[in-house]
C-alpha cells in the first residue's frame, strides 16, 4: 500500500514538473527576457514553484516546495448551523443532492467525514462554491492560488484525491485562473463523497442518533 502511494506521488510530481516546463516554454515564446521575467508572477501554482509569489524562475534552478501559511481549521458543527427538522433530516436519506443542498445537512455530514479523516473533501467543495461567487479578478486569482496550495498540492496535509486527468486539467487552467478553474476537480470530489462516504453516513449511528433526537418530543420545563 505504501509503495502504491509513493508511486502515485511520484507520478503527480512528474505532472507538476511537466506543467512548470510548459509555462517556461510559453513565456519564452511570448518574448519574456530574464529581466522582466524575474518580476512577473505566473499562475502555475504547482508545488514545483519556489519563490514566495510562486514565479517560475528557470529550468536551471532547484525545484523547491512552497511554504504554506498555517491557518486555524474551520470548526463547523451541527449546532452552529440551523437545526434541521425531522423531515429535513429524513430527506437526506433520499438523495445526496438533498443533503448537500441543506446547510444543516452539509454540516452534519462534515462532522461524519471528520471521523473518517476525510473532512478535506467537504472543505474543498465548499471553498470551490465560494470561489464561484467571486467576480473580482484579483481576488479570484488569489483564492485560486490558495485553494491549490491547500487542497491540490501533493505537499499539503489536506490534499484531496484526484486522478491524473483532472490534475492535468487543473494545471492547464492555472495558466489563466478563473472562478471555474476547479470545476472538474469539484465534481470528482462530489462524486467521491456521494459514492463512498454518503452511504456510510446514512447507515451510521451518527445519522440514526440525529433522527432519534429530532423525533423525541422536547422535555417539559
PDB file of N, CA, C and O in Angstrom, residues 101-145:
ATOM      1  N   UNK A 101     -27.749  20.221  -0.429  1.00  0.00           N
ATOM      2  CA  UNK A 101     -28.461  21.488  -0.572  1.00  0.00           C
ATOM      3  C   UNK A 101     -28.879  22.060   0.779  1.00  0.00           C
ATOM      4  O   UNK A 101     -29.328  23.201   0.862  1.00  0.00           O
ATOM      5  N   UNK A 102     -28.740  21.259   1.817  1.00  0.00           N
ATOM      6  CA  UNK A 102     -29.114  21.681   3.162  1.00  0.00           C
ATOM      7  C   UNK A 102     -27.866  22.112   3.931  1.00  0.00           C
ATOM      8  O   UNK A 102     -26.904  21.359   4.046  1.00  0.00           O
ATOM      9  N   UNK A 103     -27.898  23.324   4.497  1.00  0.00           N
ATOM     10  CA  UNK A 103     -26.755  23.797   5.293  1.00  0.00           C
ATOM     11  C   UNK A 103     -26.526  22.894   6.493  1.00  0.00           C
ATOM     12  O   UNK A 103     -25.389  22.537   6.817  1.00  0.00           O
ATOM     13  N   UNK A 104     -27.619  22.508   7.152  1.00  0.00           N
ATOM     14  CA  UNK A 104     -27.500  21.606   8.301  1.00  0.00           C
ATOM     15  C   UNK A 104     -27.016  20.238   7.849  1.00  0.00           C
ATOM     16  O   UNK A 104     -26.220  19.587   8.541  1.00  0.00           O
ATOM     17  N   UNK A 105     -27.481  19.794   6.685  1.00  0.00           N
ATOM     18  CA  UNK A 105     -27.053  18.501   6.158  1.00  0.00           C
ATOM     19  C   UNK A 105     -25.564  18.474   5.872  1.00  0.00           C
ATOM     20  O   UNK A 105     -24.862  17.522   6.227  1.00  0.00           O
ATOM     21  N   UNK A 106     -25.072  19.534   5.239  1.00  0.00           N
ATOM     22  CA  UNK A 106     -23.636  19.611   4.947  1.00  0.00           C
ATOM     23  C   UNK A 106     -22.821  19.620   6.234  1.00  0.00           C
ATOM     24  O   UNK A 106     -21.767  18.989   6.330  1.00  0.00           O
ATOM     25  N   UNK A 107     -23.321  20.358   7.228  1.00  0.00           N
ATOM     26  CA  UNK A 107     -22.590  20.464   8.490  1.00  0.00           C
ATOM     27  C   UNK A 107     -22.518  19.121   9.216  1.00  0.00           C
ATOM     28  O   UNK A 107     -21.457  18.720   9.703  1.00  0.00           O
ATOM     29  N   UNK A 108     -23.648  18.418   9.289  1.00  0.00           N
ATOM     30  CA  UNK A 108     -23.659  17.120   9.969  1.00  0.00           C
ATOM     31  C   UNK A 108     -22.836  16.085   9.199  1.00  0.00           C
ATOM     32  O   UNK A 108     -22.129  15.268   9.800  1.00  0.00           O
ATOM     33  N   UNK A 109     -22.928  16.124   7.890  1.00  0.00           N
ATOM     34  CA  UNK A 109     -22.148  15.206   7.063  1.00  0.00           C
ATOM     35  C   UNK A 109     -20.657  15.501   7.218  1.00  0.00           C
ATOM     36  O   UNK A 109     -19.832  14.580   7.272  1.00  0.00           O
ATOM     37  N   UNK A 110     -20.327  16.768   7.353  1.00  0.00           N
ATOM     38  CA  UNK A 110     -18.924  17.142   7.539  1.00  0.00           C
ATOM     39  C   UNK A 110     -18.394  16.606   8.867  1.00  0.00           C
ATOM     40  O   UNK A 110     -17.241  16.163   8.941  1.00  0.00           O
ATOM     41  N   UNK A 111     -19.224  16.646   9.889  1.00  0.00           N
ATOM     42  CA  UNK A 111     -18.820  16.058  11.170  1.00  0.00           C
ATOM     43  C   UNK A 111     -18.500  14.575  11.002  1.00  0.00           C
ATOM     44  O   UNK A 111     -17.531  14.063  11.573  1.00  0.00           O
ATOM     45  N   UNK A 112     -19.320  13.889  10.217  1.00  0.00           N
ATOM     46  CA  UNK A 112     -19.081  12.462   9.983  1.00  0.00           C
ATOM     47  C   UNK A 112     -17.779  12.261   9.212  1.00  0.00           C
ATOM     48  O   UNK A 112     -16.994  11.366   9.526  1.00  0.00           O
ATOM     49  N   UNK A 113     -17.554  13.093   8.198  1.00  0.00           N
ATOM     50  CA  UNK A 113     -16.316  12.988   7.416  1.00  0.00           C
ATOM     51  C   UNK A 113     -15.092  13.190   8.300  1.00  0.00           C
ATOM     52  O   UNK A 113     -14.054  12.569   8.089  1.00  0.00           O
ATOM     53  N   UNK A 114     -15.237  14.052   9.296  1.00  0.00           N
ATOM     54  CA  UNK A 114     -14.128  14.295  10.217  1.00  0.00           C
ATOM     55  C   UNK A 114     -13.743  13.017  10.952  1.00  0.00           C
ATOM     56  O   UNK A 114     -12.558  12.756  11.180  1.00  0.00           O
ATOM     57  N   UNK A 115     -14.723  12.217  11.290  1.00  0.00           N
ATOM     58  CA  UNK A 115     -14.427  10.966  11.999  1.00  0.00           C
ATOM     59  C   UNK A 115     -13.748   9.966  11.073  1.00  0.00           C
ATOM     60  O   UNK A 115     -13.087   9.035  11.539  1.00  0.00           O
ATOM     61  N   UNK A 116     -13.928  10.135   9.770  1.00  0.00           N
ATOM     62  CA  UNK A 116     -13.291   9.245   8.797  1.00  0.00           C
ATOM     63  C   UNK A 116     -12.003   9.850   8.223  1.00  0.00           C
ATOM     64  O   UNK A 116     -11.432   9.319   7.282  1.00  0.00           O
ATOM     65  N   UNK A 117     -11.602  10.987   8.770  1.00  0.00           N
ATOM     66  CA  UNK A 117     -10.383  11.667   8.323  1.00  0.00           C
ATOM     67  C   UNK A 117     -10.444  12.049   6.845  1.00  0.00           C
ATOM     68  O   UNK A 117      -9.456  11.956   6.115  1.00  0.00           O
ATOM     69  N   UNK A 118     -11.625  12.465   6.403  1.00  0.00           N
ATOM     70  CA  UNK A 118     -11.773  12.913   5.014  1.00  0.00           C
ATOM     71  C   UNK A 118     -12.544  14.226   4.941  1.00  0.00           C
ATOM     72  O   UNK A 118     -13.199  14.514   3.947  1.00  0.00           O
ATOM     73  N   UNK A 119     -12.456  15.020   5.997  1.00  0.00           N
ATOM     74  CA  UNK A 119     -13.167  16.297   6.043  1.00  0.00           C
ATOM     75  C   UNK A 119     -12.715  17.233   4.935  1.00  0.00           C
ATOM     76  O   UNK A 119     -13.464  18.115   4.501  1.00  0.00           O
ATOM     77  N   UNK A 120     -11.477  17.066   4.465  1.00  0.00           N
ATOM     78  CA  UNK A 120     -10.963  17.951   3.426  1.00  0.00           C
ATOM     79  C   UNK A 120     -11.811  17.916   2.157  1.00  0.00           C
ATOM     80  O   UNK A 120     -11.849  18.883   1.394  1.00  0.00           O
ATOM     81  N   UNK A 121     -12.508  16.806   1.915  1.00  0.00           N
ATOM     82  CA  UNK A 121     -13.363  16.730   0.729  1.00  0.00           C
ATOM     83  C   UNK A 121     -14.487  17.761   0.788  1.00  0.00           C
ATOM     84  O   UNK A 121     -14.746  18.474  -0.185  1.00  0.00           O
ATOM     85  N   UNK A 122     -15.149  17.850   1.935  1.00  0.00           N
ATOM     86  CA  UNK A 122     -16.210  18.840   2.089  1.00  0.00           C
ATOM     87  C   UNK A 122     -15.632  20.252   2.106  1.00  0.00           C
ATOM     88  O   UNK A 122     -16.210  21.180   1.525  1.00  0.00           O
ATOM     89  N   UNK A 123     -14.494  20.430   2.771  1.00  0.00           N
ATOM     90  CA  UNK A 123     -13.863  21.741   2.815  1.00  0.00           C
ATOM     91  C   UNK A 123     -13.530  22.229   1.408  1.00  0.00           C
ATOM     92  O   UNK A 123     -13.754  23.397   1.069  1.00  0.00           O
ATOM     93  N   UNK A 124     -12.987  21.346   0.584  1.00  0.00           N
ATOM     94  CA  UNK A 124     -12.639  21.708  -0.789  1.00  0.00           C
ATOM     95  C   UNK A 124     -13.888  22.063  -1.579  1.00  0.00           C
ATOM     96  O   UNK A 124     -13.923  23.075  -2.298  1.00  0.00           O
ATOM     97  N   UNK A 125     -14.927  21.250  -1.459  1.00  0.00           N
ATOM     98  CA  UNK A 125     -16.166  21.505  -2.204  1.00  0.00           C
ATOM     99  C   UNK A 125     -16.767  22.847  -1.812  1.00  0.00           C
ATOM    100  O   UNK A 125     -17.170  23.629  -2.683  1.00  0.00           O
ATOM    101  N   UNK A 126     -16.814  23.141  -0.521  1.00  0.00           N
ATOM    102  CA  UNK A 126     -17.378  24.408  -0.052  1.00  0.00           C
ATOM    103  C   UNK A 126     -16.538  25.601  -0.521  1.00  0.00           C
ATOM    104  O   UNK A 126     -17.079  26.639  -0.913  1.00  0.00           O
ATOM    105  N   UNK A 127     -15.225  25.436  -0.502  1.00  0.00           N
ATOM    106  CA  UNK A 127     -14.335  26.511  -0.949  1.00  0.00           C
ATOM    107  C   UNK A 127     -14.532  26.807  -2.428  1.00  0.00           C
ATOM    108  O   UNK A 127     -14.509  27.967  -2.851  1.00  0.00           O
ATOM    109  N   UNK A 128     -14.732  25.760  -3.211  1.00  0.00           N
ATOM    110  CA  UNK A 128     -14.993  25.947  -4.647  1.00  0.00           C
ATOM    111  C   UNK A 128     -16.320  26.666  -4.878  1.00  0.00           C
ATOM    112  O   UNK A 128     -16.451  27.480  -5.800  1.00  0.00           O
ATOM    113  N   UNK A 129     -17.312  26.371  -4.051  1.00  0.00           N
ATOM    114  CA  UNK A 129     -18.594  27.063  -4.157  1.00  0.00           C
ATOM    115  C   UNK A 129     -18.427  28.554  -3.883  1.00  0.00           C
ATOM    116  O   UNK A 129     -19.024  29.398  -4.560  1.00  0.00           O
ATOM    117  N   UNK A 130     -17.607  28.880  -2.894  1.00  0.00           N
ATOM    118  CA  UNK A 130     -17.354  30.288  -2.580  1.00  0.00           C
ATOM    119  C   UNK A 130     -16.593  30.960  -3.721  1.00  0.00           C
ATOM    120  O   UNK A 130     -16.853  32.122  -4.050  1.00  0.00           O
ATOM    121  N   UNK A 131     -15.660  30.250  -4.317  1.00  0.00           N
ATOM    122  CA  UNK A 131     -14.887  30.801  -5.429  1.00  0.00           C
ATOM    123  C   UNK A 131     -15.800  31.185  -6.590  1.00  0.00           C
ATOM    124  O   UNK A 131     -15.602  32.221  -7.229  1.00  0.00           O
ATOM    125  N   UNK A 132     -16.804  30.386  -6.860  1.00  0.00           N
ATOM    126  CA  UNK A 132     -17.711  30.649  -7.980  1.00  0.00           C
ATOM    127  C   UNK A 132     -18.500  31.946  -7.808  1.00  0.00           C
ATOM    128  O   UNK A 132     -18.967  32.532  -8.785  1.00  0.00           O
ATOM    129  N   UNK A 133     -18.644  32.394  -6.564  1.00  0.00           N
ATOM    130  CA  UNK A 133     -19.405  33.614  -6.290  1.00  0.00           C
ATOM    131  C   UNK A 133     -18.565  34.870  -6.462  1.00  0.00           C
ATOM    132  O   UNK A 133     -19.097  35.980  -6.518  1.00  0.00           O
ATOM    133  N   UNK A 134     -17.249  34.701  -6.542  1.00  0.00           N
ATOM    134  CA  UNK A 134     -16.338  35.847  -6.620  1.00  0.00           C
ATOM    135  C   UNK A 134     -16.247  36.370  -8.048  1.00  0.00           C
ATOM    136  O   UNK A 134     -16.155  35.594  -8.996  1.00  0.00           O
ATOM    137  N   UNK A 135     -16.290  37.692  -8.208  1.00  0.00           N
ATOM    138  CA  UNK A 135     -16.228  38.304  -9.540  1.00  0.00           C
ATOM    139  C   UNK A 135     -14.980  39.158  -9.735  1.00  0.00           C
ATOM    140  O   UNK A 135     -14.608  39.446 -10.872  1.00  0.00           O
ATOM    141  N   UNK A 136     -14.338  39.567  -8.638  1.00  0.00           N
ATOM    142  CA  UNK A 136     -13.143  40.389  -8.756  1.00  0.00           C
ATOM    143  C   UNK A 136     -11.972  39.533  -9.229  1.00  0.00           C
ATOM    144  O   UNK A 136     -11.610  38.553  -8.590  1.00  0.00           O
ATOM    145  N   UNK A 137     -11.371  39.910 -10.355  1.00  0.00           N
ATOM    146  CA  UNK A 137     -10.322  39.101 -10.976  1.00  0.00           C
ATOM    147  C   UNK A 137      -9.121  38.898 -10.051  1.00  0.00           C
ATOM    148  O   UNK A 137      -8.597  37.783  -9.934  1.00  0.00           O
ATOM    149  N   UNK A 138      -8.706  39.954  -9.363  1.00  0.00           N
ATOM    150  CA  UNK A 138      -7.552  39.848  -8.474  1.00  0.00           C
ATOM    151  C   UNK A 138      -7.841  38.904  -7.311  1.00  0.00           C
ATOM    152  O   UNK A 138      -7.000  38.079  -6.938  1.00  0.00           O
ATOM    153  N   UNK A 139      -9.035  39.026  -6.754  1.00  0.00           N
ATOM    154  CA  UNK A 139      -9.427  38.160  -5.636  1.00  0.00           C
ATOM    155  C   UNK A 139      -9.545  36.717  -6.104  1.00  0.00           C
ATOM    156  O   UNK A 139      -9.139  35.785  -5.394  1.00  0.00           O
ATOM    157  N   UNK A 140     -10.091  36.529  -7.291  1.00  0.00           N
ATOM    158  CA  UNK A 140     -10.214  35.174  -7.843  1.00  0.00           C
ATOM    159  C   UNK A 140      -8.848  34.527  -7.966  1.00  0.00           C
ATOM    160  O   UNK A 140      -8.648  33.375  -7.567  1.00  0.00           O
ATOM    161  N   UNK A 141      -7.878  35.248  -8.511  1.00  0.00           N
ATOM    162  CA  UNK A 141      -6.542  34.692  -8.701  1.00  0.00           C
ATOM    163  C   UNK A 141      -5.904  34.313  -7.366  1.00  0.00           C
ATOM    164  O   UNK A 141      -5.248  33.274  -7.252  1.00  0.00           O
ATOM    165  N   UNK A 142      -6.097  35.143  -6.348  1.00  0.00           N
ATOM    166  CA  UNK A 142      -5.537  34.852  -5.033  1.00  0.00           C
ATOM    167  C   UNK A 142      -6.218  33.637  -4.407  1.00  0.00           C
ATOM    168  O   UNK A 142      -5.567  32.764  -3.831  1.00  0.00           O
ATOM    169  N   UNK A 143      -7.547  33.553  -4.553  1.00  0.00           N
ATOM    170  CA  UNK A 143      -8.276  32.412  -3.994  1.00  0.00           C
ATOM    171  C   UNK A 143      -7.900  31.119  -4.712  1.00  0.00           C
ATOM    172  O   UNK A 143      -7.783  30.067  -4.082  1.00  0.00           O
ATOM    173  N   UNK A 144      -7.722  31.200  -6.018  1.00  0.00           N
ATOM    174  CA  UNK A 144      -7.315  30.022  -6.787  1.00  0.00           C
ATOM    175  C   UNK A 144      -5.954  29.535  -6.308  1.00  0.00           C
ATOM    176  O   UNK A 144      -5.742  28.330  -6.109  1.00  0.00           O
ATOM    177  N   UNK A 145      -5.034  30.462  -6.113  1.00  0.00           N
ATOM    178  CA  UNK A 145      -3.697  30.090  -5.622  1.00  0.00           C
ATOM    179  C   UNK A 145      -3.793  29.401  -4.265  1.00  0.00           C
ATOM    180  O   UNK A 145      -3.165  28.370  -4.027  1.00  0.00           O
TER     181      UNK A 145
END
